Amino acid sequence: MITQAPRGTADWFGKRMSTRTKVEEMARDLCRRYNIKEIITPVFEHTVLFQRGVGETTDVVQKEMYSFVDKGGRGITLKPEGTAGAMRAYSENKLYAEPQPVKMFYVTPAFRYEKPESGRLRQHHQFGVEIVGSSSPICEVELITLVSTFIKNLGLKDAKLHLNSIGCEKCKPVYNKALVSYLEERKECLCPTCQDRMYKNPLRVLDCKEEGCKKIVENAPRTIDYLCDECKEHFNTLTGMLDSLGIPYEIDTGIVRGLDYYTKTVFEFVNSDGFTLSGGGRYDNLVYEIDGKEKAPSVGFGMGIERILYFLEKEGIDLVGDDSIDLYVGIMGDEARTAAYKMIYDLRMQGFSVETDCLGRSVKAQMKFANKLNAKYSVIVGGDEVASGKCRLKNMETGEETETKFEDMAEILK
């Protein structure tokens, strides 16, 4: 049925569109304060980028990607997340030659084939930030404070920072050995997927959503107990800085994130129902995994715009308020149309929101329309008003009318 949108997609209009626009404006303004510049990458990339970057053992790559072969025989995928494309752009465009670190943000569509649910669609939109070129934990602090501030600016109350470290290439193998040993003793109780990936990528078992697997890993070895000295120092510095800033957090050793590229820090902002509002962490080897040349320590996060809107609605937060317009100009008679529209044009050029009639309605119908638009003021322009150069400006809330010249209208509206 061509008049019905595909499952897991949405049309944007009206109040919901206004709220989304406001959220994106707030995100961009906050990034400006942090000196983070916007980047736009293609909606589709070569499939191998996500296989190498996101990881072939992840649910995203194995189950959720929209992939196809194009007319040139190339494997192409609609991007399931924003990080891999941003890292590819960093390498391909030699951004490592720019002053480091490079700080990028994006607001991008993303595509995942999964069951649509509240705040999660197959075509959704992500706000994300990447900081590339620094191994300092201050970069994690930059992102965590940005997300924390953003959540406060939105007015959301129900979101808490959960924090963990999953180690690096030095300590991960030691931990993986301990985890595999633990899992092997309980292998028969794991789901078939985890029985397979416990040897390929045992951390993925900790992220499994099957209830049986979740219960088994409750008592599994914790990554934080196997950190090398470098990872311990990094994590302790990070938590010490958060303490000094008064940002509350919870050490949550169950967080490993769902993508293979993470190292050291991983974090999520989670609500009381267990829904994740934002997630991210450090990925020091991702650029090298993508291009095989440059090593560029990196950290970033992503948060779904639809998930934000879902939480705003759930907490009863209205970011945009009423969508009133400044002025409605009613037109009475064909001879007044040109003069009335010139006034409308002039006022719009001065920054006012102005609407008028395009359907030839009666004056009474036009005033009803002005009420539906929540116009703050209205004015009727007919032949007499054009001849005198004056009209009566009506305050739609109080009903008070003020006679004014056409050229003085802007000053009164201010």
Short mmCIF file of C-alpha atoms in Angstrom, two decimals:
data_model
loop_
_atom_site.label_atom_id
_atom_site.label_comp_id
_atom_site.label_asym_id
_atom_site.label_seq_id
_atom_site.Cartn_x
_atom_site.Cartn_y
_atom_site.Cartn_z
CA MET A 1 0.00 0.00 0.00
CA ILE A 2 1.85 3.08 -1.24
CA THR A 3 -0.02 5.47 1.05
CA GLN A 4 1.39 3.85 4.19
CA ALA A 5 4.94 4.47 5.45
CA PRO A 6 7.17 1.41 5.95
CA ARG A 7 7.09 -0.10 9.44
CA GLY A 8 9.54 1.51 11.83
CA THR A 9 9.57 4.90 10.08
CA ALA A 10 7.80 8.15 10.93
CA ASP A 11 6.62 11.35 9.30
CA TRP A 12 7.62 14.57 11.05
CA PHE A 13 5.23 17.52 11.23
CA GLY A 14 3.37 19.79 13.63
CA LYS A 15 4.24 20.04 17.33
CA ARG A 16 6.47 16.95 17.28
CA MET A 17 8.51 18.41 14.44
CA SER A 18 8.82 21.70 16.33
CA THR A 19 10.06 19.82 19.40
CA ARG A 20 12.61 17.88 17.37
CA THR A 21 13.86 21.10 15.80
CA LYS A 22 14.20 22.65 19.26
CA VAL A 23 16.13 19.65 20.59
CA GLU A 24 18.55 19.82 17.65
CA GLU A 25 18.97 23.58 18.10
CA MET A 26 19.84 23.02 21.78
CA ALA A 27 22.34 20.31 20.83
CA ARG A 28 24.05 22.55 18.27
CA ASP A 29 24.21 25.48 20.68
CA LEU A 30 25.81 23.32 23.36
CA CYS A 31 28.40 21.97 20.90
CA ARG A 32 29.24 25.54 19.93
CA ARG A 33 30.05 26.28 23.57
CA TYR A 34 32.36 23.26 23.64
CA ASN A 35 34.01 24.32 20.34
CA ILE A 36 32.77 21.18 18.58
CA LYS A 37 32.26 21.52 14.82
CA GLU A 38 29.53 19.82 12.80
CA ILE A 39 30.31 17.04 10.33
CA ILE A 40 27.98 15.43 7.81
CA THR A 41 28.89 12.02 6.39
CA PRO A 42 27.03 9.97 3.74
CA VAL A 43 23.84 8.14 4.67
CA PHE A 44 25.35 4.98 3.15
CA GLU A 45 28.89 3.59 3.32
CA HIS A 46 30.72 0.50 2.11
CA THR A 47 29.49 -2.48 4.14
CA VAL A 48 33.03 -3.46 5.09
CA LEU A 49 33.40 -0.22 7.07
CA PHE A 50 30.84 -1.41 9.60
CA GLN A 51 32.05 -5.01 9.53
CA ARG A 52 35.55 -3.89 10.48
CA GLY A 53 34.61 -0.93 12.64
CA VAL A 54 31.45 -1.95 14.46
CA GLY A 55 32.45 -5.64 14.59
CA GLU A 56 31.23 -8.77 12.81
CA THR A 57 30.13 -10.44 16.06
CA THR A 58 27.79 -7.60 17.10
CA ASP A 59 24.01 -7.79 16.78
CA VAL A 60 24.16 -4.63 14.67
CA VAL A 61 26.26 -6.29 11.95
CA GLN A 62 24.81 -9.79 12.22
CA LYS A 63 21.11 -8.93 12.46
CA GLU A 64 20.26 -5.25 12.09
CA MET A 65 22.01 -3.67 9.09
CA TYR A 66 20.23 -2.60 5.93
CA SER A 67 22.74 -3.87 3.36
CA PHE A 68 22.51 -4.34 -0.39
CA VAL A 69 24.65 -4.71 -3.51
CA ASP A 70 24.54 -1.67 -5.79
CA LYS A 71 24.57 -1.65 -9.58
CA GLY A 72 28.36 -1.65 -9.56
CA GLY A 73 28.46 -4.85 -7.50
CA ARG A 74 29.61 -3.03 -4.34
CA GLY A 75 28.38 -3.98 -0.88
CA ILE A 76 26.60 -0.90 0.53
CA THR A 77 24.96 -0.36 3.94
CA LEU A 78 22.70 2.38 5.26
CA LYS A 79 24.63 3.58 8.29
CA PRO A 80 23.44 1.99 11.54
CA GLU A 81 25.34 4.52 13.70
CA GLY A 82 27.43 7.66 13.25
CA THR A 83 30.85 6.83 14.67
CA ALA A 84 32.32 4.59 11.98
CA GLY A 85 31.53 7.10 9.21
CA ALA A 86 33.03 9.97 11.21
CA MET A 87 36.23 7.98 11.80
CA ARG A 88 36.40 7.09 8.10
CA ALA A 89 36.05 10.79 7.25
CA TYR A 90 38.80 11.67 9.76
CA SER A 91 41.20 9.24 8.07
CA GLU A 92 40.23 9.80 4.42
CA ASN A 93 40.37 13.59 4.69
CA LYS A 94 43.64 13.54 6.68
CA LEU A 95 42.12 15.40 9.59
CA TYR A 96 45.02 14.06 11.66
CA ALA A 97 47.04 16.85 10.01
CA GLU A 98 44.77 19.42 11.69
CA PRO A 99 45.39 20.68 15.25
CA GLN A 100 44.47 17.85 17.61
CA PRO A 101 42.13 16.79 19.00
CA VAL A 102 39.52 17.09 16.28
CA LYS A 103 36.08 17.58 17.84
CA MET A 104 33.08 16.70 15.65
CA PHE A 105 29.34 16.43 16.18
CA TYR A 106 26.56 15.20 13.94
CA VAL A 107 22.79 14.96 13.81
CA THR A 108 22.20 12.12 11.41
CA PRO A 109 19.63 9.55 10.29
CA ALA A 110 20.56 5.96 11.21
CA PHE A 111 19.01 2.67 10.13
CA ARG A 112 18.63 -0.58 12.04
CA TYR A 113 16.36 -3.50 11.29
CA GLU A 114 14.93 -4.26 14.71
CA LYS A 115 11.53 -4.43 16.34
CA PRO A 116 10.11 -0.89 16.56
CA GLU A 117 9.33 0.21 20.11
CA SER A 118 8.85 3.39 22.12
CA GLY A 119 11.61 5.83 21.23
CA ARG A 120 13.26 3.43 18.77
CA LEU A 121 12.54 3.27 15.05
CA ARG A 122 14.15 1.47 12.12
CA GLN A 123 14.94 4.86 10.66
CA HIS A 124 15.86 7.02 13.60
CA HIS A 125 18.10 10.02 14.22
CA GLN A 126 21.21 10.32 16.34
CA PHE A 127 22.96 13.24 17.97
CA GLY A 128 26.57 12.28 18.51
CA VAL A 129 29.98 13.72 19.28
CA GLU A 130 33.46 12.36 18.50
CA ILE A 131 36.74 13.66 19.93
CA VAL A 132 39.68 12.22 17.98
CA GLY A 133 43.40 12.53 18.72
CA SER A 134 43.70 12.50 22.51
CA SER A 135 44.07 9.70 25.07
CA SER A 136 43.46 12.01 28.04
CA PRO A 137 40.52 11.18 30.33
CA ILE A 138 39.61 14.87 30.17
CA CYS A 139 38.01 14.02 26.81
CA GLU A 140 35.60 11.64 28.55
CA VAL A 141 34.89 14.42 31.05
CA GLU A 142 34.16 16.78 28.14
CA LEU A 143 31.56 14.40 26.74
CA ILE A 144 30.01 13.38 30.04
CA THR A 145 29.60 17.00 31.15
CA LEU A 146 28.16 17.89 27.74
CA VAL A 147 25.57 15.08 27.92
CA SER A 148 24.81 15.88 31.56
CA THR A 149 24.30 19.57 30.72
CA PHE A 150 22.18 18.71 27.69
CA ILE A 151 19.91 16.50 29.79
CA LYS A 152 19.55 19.29 32.38
CA ASN A 153 18.83 21.86 29.66
CA LEU A 154 16.11 19.60 28.28
CA GLY A 155 14.56 19.49 31.74
CA LEU A 156 14.81 15.69 32.06
CA LYS A 157 15.11 14.52 35.65
CA ASP A 158 15.16 10.75 35.30
CA ALA A 159 18.64 9.99 33.95
CA LYS A 160 21.71 8.78 35.85
CA LEU A 161 25.29 8.26 34.65
CA HIS A 162 26.48 4.63 34.72
CA LEU A 163 30.22 4.12 34.27
CA ASN A 164 32.61 1.23 33.66
CA SER A 165 36.00 0.39 32.16
CA ILE A 166 36.47 -2.65 29.92
CA GLY A 167 40.26 -2.34 29.65
CA CYS A 168 42.63 -2.20 26.69
CA GLU A 169 44.52 -4.63 24.46
CA LYS A 170 46.89 -5.36 27.37
CA CYS A 171 44.35 -6.37 30.02
CA LYS A 172 41.40 -7.47 27.88
CA PRO A 173 42.97 -10.87 26.98
CA VAL A 174 43.51 -11.64 30.67
CA TYR A 175 39.93 -10.78 31.45
CA ASN A 176 38.58 -12.65 28.41
CA LYS A 177 40.39 -15.81 29.55
CA ALA A 178 38.79 -15.57 33.00
CA LEU A 179 35.36 -14.88 31.49
CA VAL A 180 35.54 -17.78 29.01
CA SER A 181 36.55 -20.10 31.86
CA TYR A 182 33.50 -18.96 33.83
CA LEU A 183 31.18 -19.30 30.86
CA GLU A 184 32.42 -22.74 29.82
CA GLU A 185 31.20 -24.16 33.14
CA ARG A 186 27.72 -22.83 32.29
CA LYS A 187 27.81 -23.21 28.53
CA GLU A 188 24.76 -25.49 28.28
CA CYS A 189 22.60 -22.81 29.90
CA LEU A 190 23.62 -20.10 27.41
CA CYS A 191 21.57 -19.28 24.34
CA PRO A 192 22.91 -20.72 21.02
CA THR A 193 24.20 -17.30 19.93
CA CYS A 194 26.24 -16.84 23.12
CA GLN A 195 27.54 -20.41 22.94
CA ASP A 196 29.07 -19.43 19.62
CA ARG A 197 30.34 -15.93 20.36
CA MET A 198 31.77 -16.70 23.82
CA TYR A 199 34.93 -17.81 21.98
CA LYS A 200 34.90 -15.17 19.24
CA ASN A 201 34.07 -12.19 21.46
CA PRO A 202 33.18 -13.15 25.05
CA LEU A 203 32.29 -9.58 26.04
CA ARG A 204 29.25 -9.84 23.79
CA VAL A 205 27.80 -12.47 26.13
CA LEU A 206 27.64 -9.81 28.86
CA ASP A 207 25.46 -7.71 26.56
CA CYS A 208 23.01 -10.48 25.65
CA LYS A 209 19.33 -9.63 26.17
CA GLU A 210 18.20 -13.25 26.75
CA GLU A 211 16.96 -13.63 30.33
CA GLY A 212 18.87 -16.89 30.87
CA CYS A 213 22.16 -15.35 29.76
CA LYS A 214 21.53 -12.20 31.80
CA LYS A 215 21.12 -14.30 34.94
CA ILE A 216 24.28 -16.30 34.25
CA VAL A 217 26.51 -13.24 33.78
CA GLU A 218 25.30 -11.60 37.01
CA ASN A 219 28.12 -13.38 38.86
CA ALA A 220 30.66 -13.37 36.02
CA PRO A 221 34.13 -11.87 36.55
CA ARG A 222 34.09 -8.05 36.36
CA THR A 223 36.22 -6.19 33.83
CA ILE A 224 37.12 -3.56 36.40
CA ASP A 225 38.94 -6.20 38.52
CA TYR A 226 41.31 -7.07 35.66
CA LEU A 227 42.48 -3.63 34.57
CA CYS A 228 46.15 -3.00 33.93
CA ASP A 229 47.89 -0.14 35.74
CA GLU A 230 47.39 2.25 32.81
CA CYS A 231 43.63 1.55 32.60
CA LYS A 232 43.26 1.82 36.38
CA GLU A 233 44.98 5.21 36.39
CA HIS A 234 42.85 6.40 33.48
CA PHE A 235 39.63 5.34 35.19
CA ASN A 236 40.63 6.76 38.58
CA THR A 237 41.53 10.11 36.99
CA LEU A 238 38.17 10.19 35.23
CA THR A 239 36.14 9.41 38.36
CA GLY A 240 38.22 11.87 40.39
CA MET A 241 37.41 14.67 37.95
CA LEU A 242 33.71 13.79 37.97
CA ASP A 243 33.77 13.86 41.77
CA SER A 244 35.37 17.31 41.77
CA LEU A 245 32.67 18.56 39.36
CA GLY A 246 29.88 17.16 41.50
CA ILE A 247 28.57 14.90 38.73
CA PRO A 248 26.97 11.80 40.32
CA TYR A 249 27.64 8.40 38.78
CA GLU A 250 27.27 4.72 39.48
CA ILE A 251 29.98 2.15 38.76
CA ASP A 252 28.11 -0.40 36.67
CA THR A 253 30.25 -3.36 35.67
CA GLY A 254 27.45 -4.71 33.49
CA ILE A 255 28.04 -1.99 30.88
CA VAL A 256 30.17 -3.18 27.96
CA ARG A 257 28.24 -1.44 25.13
CA GLY A 258 27.00 -3.29 22.06
CA LEU A 259 29.78 -2.44 19.61
CA ASP A 260 33.21 -4.04 19.34
CA TYR A 261 35.31 -0.91 19.04
CA TYR A 262 35.18 0.23 22.70
CA THR A 263 38.27 0.26 24.94
CA LYS A 264 38.73 1.54 28.50
CA THR A 265 35.83 3.85 29.39
CA VAL A 266 32.22 2.98 28.60
CA PHE A 267 29.27 4.95 29.93
CA GLU A 268 25.51 5.26 29.66
CA PHE A 269 22.86 7.65 30.95
CA VAL A 270 20.03 5.40 32.12
CA ASN A 271 16.57 6.13 33.52
CA SER A 272 14.87 4.38 36.42
CA ASP A 273 13.12 1.94 34.05
CA GLY A 274 16.45 0.81 32.60
CA PHE A 275 16.12 2.65 29.27
CA THR A 276 19.34 4.10 27.92
CA LEU A 277 19.12 7.76 26.92
CA SER A 278 22.73 8.10 25.76
CA GLY A 279 25.74 5.82 25.52
CA GLY A 280 29.37 6.09 24.57
CA GLY A 281 32.97 5.58 25.57
CA ARG A 282 36.54 5.38 24.33
CA TYR A 283 37.75 3.60 21.18
CA ASP A 284 41.47 4.15 20.79
CA ASN A 285 41.96 1.59 18.01
CA LEU A 286 38.97 2.32 15.77
CA VAL A 287 40.72 4.59 13.24
CA TYR A 288 43.48 2.00 12.84
CA GLU A 289 40.89 -0.77 12.42
CA ILE A 290 39.33 1.25 9.60
CA ASP A 291 42.37 2.38 7.62
CA GLY A 292 45.21 0.18 8.94
CA LYS A 293 47.53 3.21 9.06
CA GLU A 294 46.81 5.85 11.64
CA LYS A 295 46.38 5.33 15.37
CA ALA A 296 44.17 8.03 16.82
CA PRO A 297 42.82 7.64 20.36
CA SER A 298 39.15 8.62 20.32
CA VAL A 299 36.09 8.95 22.48
CA GLY A 300 32.47 9.70 21.67
CA PHE A 301 28.80 9.19 22.42
CA GLY A 302 25.47 8.91 20.64
CA MET A 303 21.91 9.59 21.71
CA GLY A 304 18.70 8.99 19.82
CA ILE A 305 16.54 12.01 19.04
CA GLU A 306 13.39 9.85 19.11
CA ARG A 307 14.40 8.46 22.51
CA ILE A 308 14.84 12.01 23.82
CA LEU A 309 11.38 12.98 22.56
CA TYR A 310 9.91 9.85 24.16
CA PHE A 311 11.38 10.80 27.55
CA LEU A 312 10.29 14.43 27.19
CA GLU A 313 6.73 13.28 26.58
CA LYS A 314 6.91 10.77 29.43
CA GLU A 315 8.08 13.43 31.89
CA GLY A 316 5.54 15.95 30.60
CA ILE A 317 8.11 18.46 29.34
CA ASP A 318 7.03 20.95 26.65
CA LEU A 319 10.06 22.59 25.04
CA VAL A 320 8.29 24.69 22.44
CA GLY A 321 5.17 25.91 24.29
CA ASP A 322 2.49 27.43 22.10
CA ASP A 323 3.20 27.86 18.40
CA SER A 324 1.54 31.25 18.12
CA ILE A 325 2.29 33.70 15.32
CA ASP A 326 2.88 37.40 15.81
CA LEU A 327 0.24 38.71 13.42
CA TYR A 328 -2.62 37.59 11.23
CA VAL A 329 -3.45 39.94 8.36
CA GLY A 330 -7.00 39.61 7.09
CA ILE A 331 -7.67 40.86 3.56
CA MET A 332 -11.04 42.34 2.61
CA GLY A 333 -11.55 42.75 -1.12
CA ASP A 334 -9.31 42.18 -4.11
CA GLU A 335 -8.23 45.84 -4.27
CA ALA A 336 -6.53 45.54 -0.86
CA ARG A 337 -4.57 42.38 -1.62
CA THR A 338 -1.37 43.94 -2.99
CA ALA A 339 -1.01 46.60 -0.29
CA ALA A 340 -1.79 44.07 2.46
CA TYR A 341 0.76 41.61 1.16
CA LYS A 342 3.43 44.32 0.95
CA MET A 343 2.90 44.96 4.66
CA ILE A 344 3.11 41.22 5.33
CA TYR A 345 6.34 40.95 3.34
CA ASP A 346 7.92 43.95 5.08
CA LEU A 347 7.06 42.59 8.55
CA ARG A 348 8.44 39.15 7.72
CA MET A 349 11.66 40.73 6.53
CA GLN A 350 11.93 42.37 9.97
CA GLY A 351 11.66 39.01 11.71
CA PHE A 352 7.98 38.74 12.58
CA SER A 353 5.88 35.64 11.94
CA VAL A 354 2.89 36.69 9.86
CA GLU A 355 0.10 34.70 8.20
CA THR A 356 -2.70 35.71 5.85
CA ASP A 357 -5.58 34.26 3.83
CA CYS A 358 -4.91 32.27 0.67
CA LEU A 359 -8.38 30.79 0.16
CA GLY A 360 -10.64 33.83 -0.28
CA ARG A 361 -12.40 33.33 3.05
CA SER A 362 -14.90 35.79 4.46
CA VAL A 363 -13.64 38.21 7.13
CA LYS A 364 -15.46 36.22 9.80
CA ALA A 365 -13.85 32.97 8.63
CA GLN A 366 -10.44 34.65 8.52
CA MET A 367 -10.77 35.71 12.18
CA LYS A 368 -11.71 32.16 13.14
CA PHE A 369 -8.59 31.00 11.32
CA ALA A 370 -6.50 33.61 13.18
CA ASN A 371 -7.78 32.16 16.48
CA LYS A 372 -6.86 28.63 15.41
CA LEU A 373 -3.34 29.86 14.61
CA ASN A 374 -3.03 31.40 18.11
CA ALA A 375 -2.20 34.76 16.52
CA LYS A 376 -1.12 37.36 19.08
CA TYR A 377 -2.48 40.23 16.97
CA SER A 378 -4.72 40.57 13.97
CA VAL A 379 -5.57 43.32 11.52
CA ILE A 380 -8.06 43.63 8.68
CA VAL A 381 -6.90 45.46 5.54
CA GLY A 382 -9.57 46.64 3.09
CA GLY A 383 -10.01 49.49 0.63
CA ASP A 384 -10.52 52.13 3.34
CA GLU A 385 -7.35 51.06 5.17
CA VAL A 386 -5.34 51.16 1.96
CA ALA A 387 -6.65 54.67 1.16
CA SER A 388 -5.89 56.07 4.63
CA GLY A 389 -2.66 54.13 5.22
CA LYS A 390 -4.01 53.21 8.67
CA CYS A 391 -5.54 50.12 10.24
CA ARG A 392 -6.76 48.85 13.62
CA LEU A 393 -4.39 46.39 15.27
CA LYS A 394 -6.24 43.99 17.59
CA ASN A 395 -4.71 42.25 20.61
CA MET A 396 -6.27 38.79 20.28
CA GLU A 397 -5.96 38.04 24.00
CA THR A 398 -7.46 41.25 25.42
CA GLY A 399 -9.55 42.38 22.46
CA GLU A 400 -7.99 45.87 22.70
CA GLU A 401 -7.64 47.69 19.37
CA THR A 402 -5.05 50.33 18.46
CA GLU A 403 -5.18 52.52 15.36
CA THR A 404 -1.79 52.60 13.67
CA LYS A 405 -0.15 53.55 10.41
CA PHE A 406 1.09 50.73 8.20
CA GLU A 407 4.69 51.88 8.63
CA ASP A 408 4.40 51.92 12.46
CA MET A 409 3.13 48.35 12.71
CA ALA A 410 6.56 46.81 13.40
CA GLU A 411 7.28 49.17 16.30
CA ILE A 412 3.99 48.27 18.01
CA LEU A 413 4.51 44.54 17.49
CA LYS A 414 7.90 44.78 19.17
#
